[in-house]
Amino acid sequence: MGTPREHRPLGYLESDLTALSLEVRRGDGFTGLFASGSNPDLRRAVDHALQTVHSLPVDPSTIAGVEDIFRPIELACSSRNPNIAASAMTLAQKLLTDRALSPEQTRALAGAISEAAKSDAGGDITRLKCVQCALALVQSVEDEATTAIAMSACVRVLRAENEGVSATAAATTRQAAFH
């Protein structure tokens, strides 16, 4: 008998991908017909990632480099829907903390976060998640180029009009700089 999902390393992966799937479907509903947030490619990628998770062994190192799991996270980080982007960035933070991403995936994630920080589409929620995820990136990688991309996302958010968002970005940038 296998290890129960909730006791597995990365046991959150299935539940977080399920939550992301629900958020994507919510965006694809009636309101998705009138918004630019509808994304059938993202929906298919999340569904495929969930199928892939069910076939993984218990070892957390097995997901590093598995594009079927990483692709929907990367796609969702750049979503114009702030709930989808926030859900993906929360999952990305957990994977970074567990060091469950390959160096290539980490670089791609840094790029997606940097792009999301540039965009006004997700608003303050997305900007704050970008800063949180950038801090997780800085704390979990040794690669200077990836760190620079993550720090640039923080600096972009520093220029936010919302003083609370800007202050949070400033504090996070200081924390990341002294890491």
Coordinates of N, CA, C and O in Angstrom, one line a residue:
M1 N 0.8 -1.2 0.0 CA 0.0 0.0 0.0 C 0.9 1.2 0.0 O 1.8 1.3 0.7
G2 N 0.6 2.2 -0.8 CA 1.4 3.4 -1.0 C 1.2 4.4 0.1 O 0.3 4.2 1.0
T3 N 2.1 5.4 0.2 CA 2.0 6.4 1.2 C 0.8 7.3 0.8 O 0.6 7.7 -0.3
P4 N -0.1 7.6 1.8 CA -1.2 8.5 1.5 C -0.7 9.9 1.0 O 0.3 10.4 1.3
R5 N -1.5 10.4 0.0 CA -1.1 11.6 -0.6 C -0.7 12.8 0.3 O 0.2 13.5 0.1
E6 N -1.5 13.0 1.4 CA -1.2 14.1 2.3 C 0.0 13.9 3.1 O 0.5 14.9 3.7
H7 N 0.6 12.7 3.2 CA 1.8 12.5 3.9 C 3.0 12.4 3.0 O 4.1 12.2 3.5
R8 N 2.8 12.5 1.8 CA 3.9 12.4 0.8 C 4.7 13.8 0.8 O 4.1 14.8 1.0
P9 N 6.0 13.7 0.5 CA 6.7 14.9 0.2 C 6.0 15.5 -1.0 O 5.6 14.8 -1.9
L10 N 5.8 16.8 -1.0 CA 5.1 17.5 -2.1 C 3.6 17.0 -2.2 O 3.0 17.1 -3.3
G11 N 3.1 16.6 -1.1 CA 1.7 16.2 -1.1 C 0.7 17.3 -1.5 O -0.4 17.1 -1.9
Y12 N 1.2 18.6 -1.3 CA 0.4 19.7 -1.6 C 0.3 19.9 -3.1 O -0.6 20.6 -3.6
L13 N 1.1 19.3 -3.9 CA 1.2 19.5 -5.3 C -0.2 19.1 -6.0 O -0.7 19.9 -6.8
E14 N -0.7 18.0 -5.6 CA -2.0 17.6 -6.2 C -3.1 18.6 -5.8 O -3.9 19.0 -6.6
S15 N -3.2 18.9 -4.5 CA -4.3 19.8 -4.0 C -4.1 21.2 -4.6 O -5.1 21.9 -5.0
D16 N -2.9 21.7 -4.7 CA -2.7 23.1 -5.3 C -2.9 23.1 -6.8 O -3.5 24.1 -7.3
L17 N -2.6 22.0 -7.5 CA -2.9 21.9 -8.9 C -4.4 21.8 -9.1 O -5.0 22.4 -10.1
T18 N -5.1 21.1 -8.2 CA -6.6 21.0 -8.3 C -7.2 22.4 -8.1 O -8.1 22.8 -8.8
A19 N -6.7 23.1 -7.1 CA -7.2 24.5 -6.8 C -6.9 25.4 -8.1 O -7.8 26.2 -8.4
L20 N -5.8 25.3 -8.7 CA -5.5 26.0 -9.9 C -6.4 25.6 -11.0 O -7.0 26.5 -11.7
S21 N -6.7 24.4 -11.1 CA -7.7 23.9 -12.2 C -9.0 24.5 -11.9 O -9.7 25.0 -12.9
L22 N -9.5 24.5 -10.7 CA -10.8 25.1 -10.4 C -10.8 26.6 -10.7 O -11.8 27.1 -11.2
E23 N -9.7 27.3 -10.4 CA -9.6 28.7 -10.7 C -9.7 29.0 -12.2 O -10.3 29.9 -12.7
V24 N -9.0 28.2 -12.9 CA -8.9 28.3 -14.4 C -10.3 28.1 -15.0 O -10.8 28.8 -15.8
R25 N -11.0 27.0 -14.5 CA -12.4 26.7 -14.9 C -13.3 27.8 -14.6 O -14.2 28.2 -15.3
R26 N -13.1 28.4 -13.4 CA -14.0 29.6 -13.0 C -13.8 30.7 -14.0 O -14.8 31.4 -14.4
G27 N -12.6 31.0 -14.4 CA -12.3 32.0 -15.4 C -12.8 31.7 -16.8 O -13.1 32.6 -17.6
D28 N -13.0 30.4 -17.0 CA -13.5 29.9 -18.3 C -15.0 29.9 -18.4 O -15.6 29.6 -19.4
G29 N -15.6 30.2 -17.3 CA -17.1 30.1 -17.2 C -17.7 31.3 -17.9 O -17.1 31.9 -18.9
F30 N -18.9 31.6 -17.5 CA -19.7 32.7 -18.2 C -18.9 34.0 -18.3 O -18.9 34.6 -19.4
T31 N -18.3 34.4 -17.2 CA -17.5 35.7 -17.3 C -16.3 35.5 -18.2 O -15.8 36.5 -18.7
G32 N -15.8 34.3 -18.3 CA -14.6 34.1 -19.2 C -14.9 34.3 -20.6 O -14.0 34.6 -21.4
L33 N -16.2 34.3 -21.0 CA -16.6 34.6 -22.4 C -16.4 36.1 -22.7 O -16.2 36.4 -23.9
F34 N -16.4 36.9 -21.7 CA -16.3 38.4 -22.0 C -14.9 38.9 -21.5 O -14.7 40.1 -21.7
A35 N -14.1 38.1 -21.0 CA -12.8 38.5 -20.5 C -11.7 37.8 -21.4 O -11.9 36.8 -22.0
S36 N -10.5 38.4 -21.3 CA -9.4 37.9 -22.1 C -8.7 36.8 -21.2 O -7.7 36.3 -21.6
G37 N -9.2 36.4 -20.1 CA -8.6 35.5 -19.2 C -8.8 34.0 -19.6 O -8.2 33.1 -19.1
S38 N -9.8 33.7 -20.5 CA -10.1 32.4 -20.9 C -8.9 31.8 -21.6 O -8.3 32.4 -22.5
N39 N -8.4 30.6 -21.1 CA -7.2 30.0 -21.7 C -7.3 28.5 -21.8 O -7.0 27.8 -20.8
P40 N -7.8 28.0 -22.9 CA -7.9 26.5 -23.0 C -6.6 25.8 -22.9 O -6.5 24.7 -22.4
D41 N -5.5 26.4 -23.4 CA -4.2 25.8 -23.3 C -3.8 25.6 -21.8 O -3.2 24.5 -21.4
L42 N -4.1 26.6 -21.0 CA -3.8 26.5 -19.6 C -4.6 25.4 -18.9 O -4.1 24.6 -18.1
R43 N -5.9 25.4 -19.2 CA -6.8 24.4 -18.7 C -6.3 22.9 -19.0 O -6.2 22.1 -18.2
R44 N -5.9 22.7 -20.3 CA -5.4 21.4 -20.7 C -4.1 21.1 -20.0 O -3.8 20.0 -19.6
A45 N -3.2 22.1 -19.9 CA -1.9 21.9 -19.2 C -2.1 21.5 -17.7 O -1.4 20.6 -17.2
V46 N -3.0 22.2 -17.0 CA -3.3 21.8 -15.6 C -3.9 20.4 -15.5 O -3.4 19.7 -14.6
D47 N -4.8 20.1 -16.4 CA -5.4 18.7 -16.3 C -4.3 17.7 -16.6 O -4.3 16.6 -15.9
H48 N -3.4 17.9 -17.5 CA -2.4 17.0 -17.8 C -1.4 16.9 -16.7 O -0.9 15.8 -16.3
A49 N -1.1 18.0 -16.0 CA -0.2 18.0 -14.9 C -0.8 17.1 -13.7 O -0.1 16.4 -13.1
L50 N -2.1 17.3 -13.5 CA -2.8 16.4 -12.5 C -2.6 15.0 -12.8 O -2.4 14.1 -11.9
Q51 N -2.8 14.6 -14.1 CA -2.6 13.2 -14.4 C -1.2 12.7 -14.2 O -1.0 11.6 -13.7
T52 N -0.3 13.6 -14.5 CA 1.2 13.3 -14.3 C 1.5 13.1 -12.8 O 2.2 12.2 -12.5
V53 N 0.9 13.9 -12.0 CA 1.2 13.8 -10.5 C 0.8 12.5 -10.0 O 1.5 11.9 -9.2
H54 N -0.3 11.9 -10.5 CA -0.8 10.6 -10.0 C 0.2 9.5 -10.4 O 0.2 8.5 -9.7
S55 N 1.1 9.7 -11.4 CA 2.0 8.6 -11.8 C 3.4 8.8 -11.2 O 4.2 8.0 -11.4
L56 N 3.6 9.8 -10.4 CA 4.9 10.1 -9.8 C 5.2 9.2 -8.6 O 4.3 9.0 -7.8
P57 N 6.5 8.8 -8.4 CA 6.9 8.1 -7.2 C 6.9 9.2 -6.0 O 6.8 10.4 -6.3
V58 N 7.2 8.7 -4.8 CA 7.2 9.6 -3.7 C 8.3 10.6 -3.6 O 8.2 11.7 -3.1
D59 N 9.4 10.3 -4.2 CA 10.6 11.1 -4.1 C 10.4 12.5 -4.7 O 10.1 12.6 -5.9
P60 N 10.6 13.6 -4.0 CA 10.3 14.9 -4.5 C 11.3 15.3 -5.6 O 10.9 16.2 -6.4
S61 N 12.4 14.7 -5.7 CA 13.4 15.1 -6.8 C 12.8 14.6 -8.1 O 13.4 15.1 -9.2
T62 N 11.8 13.8 -8.2 CA 11.3 13.3 -9.4 C 10.6 14.4 -10.2 O 10.4 14.2 -11.4
I63 N 10.1 15.5 -9.6 CA 9.4 16.4 -10.4 C 10.4 17.5 -11.1 O 10.0 18.2 -12.0
A64 N 11.6 17.6 -10.6 CA 12.5 18.5 -11.2 C 12.7 18.1 -12.6 O 13.1 17.0 -12.9
G65 N 12.4 19.0 -13.5 CA 12.6 18.8 -14.9 C 11.4 18.2 -15.6 O 11.4 18.0 -16.8
V66 N 10.3 17.9 -14.9 CA 9.1 17.4 -15.5 C 8.3 18.5 -16.0 O 7.6 19.2 -15.3
E67 N 8.4 18.8 -17.3 CA 7.7 19.9 -17.9 C 6.2 19.8 -17.8 O 5.5 20.8 -17.8
D68 N 5.7 18.6 -17.8 CA 4.2 18.4 -17.7 C 3.7 19.1 -16.4 O 2.5 19.5 -16.4
I69 N 4.4 19.1 -15.4 CA 4.0 19.7 -14.1 C 4.3 21.2 -14.1 O 3.5 22.0 -13.6
F70 N 5.5 21.6 -14.6 CA 5.9 22.9 -14.6 C 5.2 23.9 -15.5 O 4.9 25.0 -15.2
R71 N 4.9 23.4 -16.7 CA 4.3 24.2 -17.8 C 3.0 25.0 -17.3 O 2.9 26.2 -17.6
P72 N 2.0 24.3 -16.7 CA 0.9 25.1 -16.3 C 1.2 26.2 -15.2 O 0.5 27.2 -15.2
I73 N 2.2 25.9 -14.4 CA 2.6 26.9 -13.4 C 3.1 28.1 -14.1 O 2.8 29.3 -13.8
E74 N 4.0 27.9 -15.1 CA 4.6 29.0 -15.8 C 3.5 29.8 -16.6 O 3.5 31.0 -16.6
L75 N 2.6 29.0 -17.3 CA 1.5 29.7 -18.0 C 0.6 30.5 -17.1 O 0.3 31.7 -17.4
A76 N 0.3 30.0 -15.9 CA -0.6 30.6 -15.0 C 0.0 31.8 -14.4 O -0.7 32.8 -14.1
C77 N 1.3 31.8 -14.2 CA 2.0 33.0 -13.6 C 1.8 34.2 -14.5 O 1.8 35.4 -14.0
S78 N 1.7 34.0 -15.7 CA 1.5 35.2 -16.6 C 0.0 35.4 -17.0 O -0.3 36.2 -17.9
S79 N -0.9 34.8 -16.3 CA -2.3 35.0 -16.5 C -2.7 36.4 -16.2 O -2.2 37.0 -15.3
R80 N -3.7 36.9 -16.9 CA -4.2 38.2 -16.7 C -5.2 38.2 -15.5 O -5.6 39.2 -15.0
N81 N -5.6 37.0 -15.1 CA -6.6 36.8 -14.0 C -5.7 36.8 -12.7 O -4.9 35.9 -12.5
P82 N -5.9 37.7 -11.8 CA -5.1 37.8 -10.6 C -5.2 36.5 -9.7 O -4.2 36.1 -9.1
N83 N -6.4 35.9 -9.7 CA -6.6 34.7 -8.8 C -5.8 33.5 -9.4 O -5.2 32.7 -8.6
I84 N -5.8 33.4 -10.7 CA -5.0 32.3 -11.4 C -3.5 32.5 -11.1 O -2.8 31.6 -10.8
A85 N -3.1 33.8 -11.4 CA -1.6 34.1 -11.2 C -1.2 33.9 -9.8 O -0.1 33.3 -9.5
A86 N -2.0 34.3 -8.8 CA -1.7 34.2 -7.4 C -1.6 32.7 -7.0 O -0.7 32.3 -6.3
S87 N -2.5 31.9 -7.5 CA -2.5 30.5 -7.2 C -1.3 29.8 -7.7 O -0.6 29.0 -7.0
A88 N -0.9 30.2 -8.9 CA 0.3 29.6 -9.5 C 1.6 30.0 -8.8 O 2.5 29.2 -8.5
M89 N 1.6 31.3 -8.4 CA 2.8 31.8 -7.7 C 2.9 31.2 -6.3 O 4.1 30.9 -5.8
T90 N 1.8 30.9 -5.7 CA 1.8 30.3 -4.3 C 2.4 28.9 -4.5 O 3.3 28.5 -3.7
L91 N 2.0 28.1 -5.5 CA 2.5 26.8 -5.7 C 4.0 26.9 -6.1 O 4.8 26.1 -5.6
A92 N 4.4 27.8 -6.9 CA 5.8 28.0 -7.3 C 6.6 28.3 -6.1 O 7.7 27.7 -5.9
Q93 N 6.2 29.1 -5.1 CA 6.9 29.3 -3.9 C 7.2 28.0 -3.1 O 8.3 27.8 -2.6
K94 N 6.2 27.2 -3.0 CA 6.3 25.9 -2.3 C 7.3 25.0 -3.0 O 8.2 24.4 -2.3
L95 N 7.3 25.0 -4.3 CA 8.2 24.2 -5.1 C 9.6 24.7 -4.9 O 10.6 23.9 -4.8
L96 N 9.8 26.0 -4.9 CA 11.1 26.6 -4.7 C 11.6 26.3 -3.3 O 12.8 25.9 -3.2
T97 N 10.8 26.4 -2.3 CA 11.2 26.1 -1.0 C 11.7 24.6 -0.8 O 12.6 24.4 -0.1
D98 N 11.0 23.7 -1.5 CA 11.3 22.3 -1.5 C 12.5 22.0 -2.5 O 12.9 20.8 -2.6
R99 N 12.9 23.0 -3.2 CA 14.0 22.8 -4.2 C 13.6 21.7 -5.2 O 14.4 20.8 -5.5
A100 N 12.4 21.8 -5.6 CA 11.8 20.8 -6.5 C 11.8 21.2 -8.0 O 11.2 20.5 -8.8
L101 N 12.4 22.3 -8.3 CA 12.5 22.7 -9.7 C 13.9 22.6 -10.2 O 14.9 22.8 -9.5
S102 N 14.0 22.3 -11.5 CA 15.3 22.2 -12.1 C 15.9 23.7 -12.3 O 15.1 24.6 -12.3
P103 N 17.2 23.8 -12.6 CA 17.7 25.2 -12.8 C 17.0 25.9 -14.0 O 16.7 27.1 -14.0
E104 N 16.7 25.1 -15.0 CA 16.0 25.7 -16.2 C 14.6 26.1 -15.8 O 14.2 27.2 -16.3
Q105 N 13.9 25.3 -15.0 CA 12.6 25.7 -14.6 C 12.6 27.0 -13.7 O 11.8 27.8 -13.8
T106 N 13.6 27.0 -12.9 CA 13.8 28.2 -12.0 C 14.0 29.4 -12.8 O 13.4 30.5 -12.5
R107 N 14.9 29.4 -13.8 CA 15.1 30.5 -14.7 C 13.8 30.9 -15.4 O 13.5 32.1 -15.5
A108 N 13.1 29.9 -15.9 CA 11.8 30.2 -16.6 C 10.8 30.9 -15.7 O 10.1 31.8 -16.0
L109 N 10.8 30.4 -14.4 CA 9.9 31.0 -13.4 C 10.3 32.4 -13.1 O 9.4 33.3 -13.1
A110 N 11.5 32.7 -13.0 CA 12.0 34.0 -12.8 C 11.6 35.0 -13.9 O 11.1 36.1 -13.7
G111 N 11.7 34.5 -15.1 CA 11.2 35.3 -16.3 C 9.7 35.5 -16.2 O 9.3 36.7 -16.5
A112 N 9.0 34.5 -15.9 CA 7.5 34.7 -15.8 C 7.1 35.7 -14.7 O 6.2 36.5 -14.9
I113 N 7.8 35.6 -13.6 CA 7.5 36.5 -12.5 C 7.9 38.0 -12.9 O 7.1 38.9 -12.6
S114 N 9.0 38.1 -13.6 CA 9.4 39.4 -14.0 C 8.4 40.0 -15.0 O 8.1 41.2 -14.9
E115 N 7.9 39.2 -15.9 CA 6.9 39.7 -16.9 C 5.6 40.0 -16.2 O 5.0 41.0 -16.5
A116 N 5.2 39.2 -15.2 CA 4.0 39.5 -14.5 C 4.1 40.8 -13.7 O 3.2 41.6 -13.6
A117 N 5.3 41.1 -13.2 CA 5.6 42.3 -12.4 C 5.5 43.5 -13.3 O 5.1 44.6 -12.9
K118 N 5.8 43.4 -14.6 CA 5.7 44.5 -15.6 C 4.3 44.8 -15.9 O 4.0 45.9 -16.2
S119 N 3.5 43.8 -15.9 CA 2.1 43.9 -16.4 C 1.2 44.6 -15.4 O 1.3 44.3 -14.2
D120 N 0.3 45.4 -15.8 CA -0.7 46.0 -14.9 C -2.0 45.1 -14.9 O -2.9 45.4 -14.1
A121 N -2.0 44.0 -15.6 CA -3.2 43.2 -15.8 C -3.7 42.6 -14.4 O -4.9 42.6 -14.2
G122 N -2.8 42.1 -13.6 CA -3.2 41.4 -12.4 C -3.4 42.3 -11.2 O -3.9 41.9 -10.2
G123 N -3.0 43.5 -11.3 CA -3.2 44.5 -10.2 C -2.3 44.2 -9.0 O -1.3 43.5 -9.1
D124 N -2.7 44.7 -7.9 CA -1.9 44.6 -6.7 C -1.7 43.2 -6.2 O -0.7 42.9 -5.7
I125 N -2.7 42.4 -6.3 CA -2.6 41.0 -5.9 C -1.5 40.3 -6.6 O -0.6 39.7 -6.0
T126 N -1.4 40.4 -7.9 CA -0.4 39.8 -8.7 C 1.0 40.4 -8.3 O 2.0 39.7 -8.2
R127 N 1.0 41.7 -8.2 CA 2.3 42.4 -7.9 C 2.9 41.9 -6.5 O 4.1 41.6 -6.4
L128 N 2.0 41.8 -5.5 CA 2.5 41.3 -4.2 C 2.9 39.8 -4.3 O 3.9 39.4 -3.7
K129 N 2.2 39.0 -5.1 CA 2.6 37.6 -5.2 C 4.0 37.5 -6.0 O 4.8 36.7 -5.7
C130 N 4.2 38.4 -6.9 CA 5.4 38.5 -7.7 C 6.6 38.7 -6.7 O 7.6 38.1 -6.8
V131 N 6.4 39.7 -5.8 CA 7.4 40.0 -4.8 C 7.7 38.8 -3.9 O 8.8 38.5 -3.6
Q132 N 6.6 38.2 -3.4 CA 6.8 37.0 -2.5 C 7.5 35.9 -3.2 O 8.4 35.2 -2.7
C133 N 7.1 35.6 -4.5 CA 7.8 34.5 -5.2 C 9.2 34.9 -5.6 O 10.1 34.0 -5.6
A134 N 9.5 36.2 -5.9 CA 10.9 36.6 -6.1 C 11.7 36.4 -4.9 O 12.9 36.0 -5.1
L135 N 11.2 36.7 -3.7 CA 12.0 36.4 -2.5 C 12.3 34.9 -2.4 O 13.4 34.6 -2.1
A136 N 11.3 34.1 -2.6 CA 11.6 32.6 -2.6 C 12.6 32.2 -3.6 O 13.5 31.4 -3.3
L137 N 12.6 32.8 -4.8 CA 13.6 32.5 -5.8 C 15.0 32.9 -5.3 O 16.0 32.1 -5.4
V138 N 15.1 34.1 -4.8 CA 16.4 34.6 -4.3 C 17.0 33.7 -3.2 O 18.1 33.4 -3.1
Q139 N 16.1 33.3 -2.3 CA 16.5 32.4 -1.2 C 16.8 31.0 -1.5 O 17.4 30.3 -0.8
S140 N 16.4 30.6 -2.7 CA 16.5 29.1 -3.1 C 17.5 28.9 -4.2 O 17.8 27.7 -4.5
V141 N 18.0 29.9 -4.9 CA 18.9 29.6 -6.0 C 20.3 30.2 -5.7 O 20.4 31.2 -5.0
E142 N 21.2 29.7 -6.4 CA 22.6 30.2 -6.3 C 23.0 30.9 -7.6 O 24.0 31.6 -7.6
D143 N 22.2 30.8 -8.6 CA 22.5 31.4 -9.9 C 22.3 32.9 -9.9 O 21.2 33.4 -9.6
E144 N 23.3 33.7 -10.2 CA 23.3 35.1 -10.1 C 22.3 35.7 -11.2 O 21.6 36.7 -10.9
A145 N 22.3 35.1 -12.4 CA 21.4 35.7 -13.4 C 19.9 35.5 -13.0 O 19.1 36.5 -13.1
T146 N 19.6 34.4 -12.4 CA 18.2 34.2 -12.0 C 17.9 35.1 -10.8 O 16.8 35.7 -10.7
T147 N 18.8 35.3 -9.9 CA 18.6 36.2 -8.8 C 18.4 37.6 -9.3 O 17.6 38.3 -8.8
A148 N 19.2 38.0 -10.3 CA 19.0 39.4 -10.9 C 17.7 39.6 -11.5 O 17.0 40.6 -11.3
I149 N 17.2 38.6 -12.2 CA 15.8 38.7 -12.8 C 14.8 38.8 -11.6 O 13.8 39.6 -11.7
A150 N 14.9 38.0 -10.6 CA 14.0 38.0 -9.5 C 14.0 39.4 -8.8 O 13.0 40.0 -8.5
M151 N 15.2 39.9 -8.6 CA 15.3 41.2 -7.9 C 14.8 42.3 -8.8 O 14.2 43.3 -8.3
S152 N 14.9 42.2 -10.1 CA 14.3 43.2 -11.0 C 12.8 43.2 -10.9 O 12.2 44.3 -11.1
A153 N 12.2 42.1 -10.7 CA 10.7 42.0 -10.5 C 10.4 42.8 -9.2 O 9.4 43.6 -9.2
C154 N 11.2 42.7 -8.2 CA 10.9 43.5 -6.9 C 11.0 45.0 -7.2 O 10.2 45.8 -6.7
V155 N 12.0 45.3 -7.9 CA 12.3 46.8 -8.2 C 11.1 47.3 -9.1 O 10.7 48.4 -8.8
R156 N 10.6 46.5 -10.0 CA 9.4 47.0 -10.8 C 8.2 47.3 -9.9 O 7.5 48.2 -10.1
V157 N 8.0 46.4 -8.9 CA 6.9 46.5 -8.1 C 7.1 47.7 -7.1 O 6.1 48.3 -6.7
L158 N 8.3 48.1 -6.8 CA 8.6 49.2 -6.0 C 7.9 50.5 -6.6 O 7.6 51.4 -5.8
R159 N 7.8 50.5 -7.9 CA 7.2 51.7 -8.5 C 5.7 51.7 -8.5 O 5.1 52.5 -9.2
A160 N 5.1 50.8 -7.9 CA 3.6 50.6 -7.8 C 3.0 51.9 -7.3 O 3.6 52.5 -6.4
E161 N 1.8 52.2 -7.8 CA 1.1 53.4 -7.3 C 0.6 53.2 -5.9 O 0.5 54.1 -5.1
N162 N 0.2 52.0 -5.5 CA -0.3 51.7 -4.2 C 0.8 51.7 -3.2 O 1.8 51.0 -3.3
E163 N 0.7 52.6 -2.2 CA 1.8 52.7 -1.2 C 2.1 51.5 -0.4 O 3.2 51.2 -0.1
G164 N 1.0 50.7 -0.1 CA 1.2 49.5 0.6 C 1.9 48.5 -0.2 O 2.8 47.8 0.4
V165 N 1.6 48.3 -1.5 CA 2.3 47.4 -2.3 C 3.8 47.8 -2.5 O 4.7 47.0 -2.4
S166 N 4.0 49.1 -2.7 CA 5.4 49.7 -2.8 C 6.2 49.4 -1.5 O 7.4 49.0 -1.6
A167 N 5.6 49.7 -0.4 CA 6.3 49.5 0.9 C 6.6 48.0 1.1 O 7.7 47.7 1.6
T168 N 5.7 47.1 0.7 CA 6.0 45.7 0.9 C 7.1 45.3 -0.1 O 8.0 44.5 0.3
A169 N 7.1 45.8 -1.3 CA 8.2 45.5 -2.2 C 9.5 46.0 -1.7 O 10.5 45.3 -1.8
A170 N 9.5 47.2 -1.1 CA 10.7 47.7 -0.5 C 11.3 46.8 0.6 O 12.5 46.5 0.6
A171 N 10.4 46.4 1.5 CA 10.8 45.6 2.6 C 11.4 44.2 2.1 O 12.4 43.7 2.5
T172 N 10.7 43.7 1.1 CA 11.1 42.4 0.5 C 12.4 42.5 -0.2 O 13.2 41.6 -0.1
T173 N 12.6 43.6 -0.9 CA 13.8 43.8 -1.7 C 15.0 43.9 -0.7 O 16.0 43.3 -0.9
R174 N 14.8 44.6 0.4 CA 15.8 44.7 1.4 C 16.1 43.3 2.0 O 17.3 42.9 2.2
Q175 N 15.1 42.6 2.3 CA 15.3 41.2 2.8 C 16.0 40.3 1.9 O 16.9 39.6 2.2
A176 N 15.7 40.4 0.6 CA 16.3 39.6 -0.4 C 17.8 40.0 -0.6 O 18.7 39.2 -0.8
A177 N 18.0 41.3 -0.6 CA 19.4 41.8 -0.8 C 20.3 41.4 0.4 O 21.5 41.2 0.1
F178 N 19.8 41.2 1.6 CA 20.7 40.8 2.7 C 20.7 39.3 2.9 O 21.3 38.8 3.8
H179 N 20.1 38.6 2.0 CA 20.0 37.1 2.1 C 21.4 36.5 1.8 O 22.2 36.8 1.0

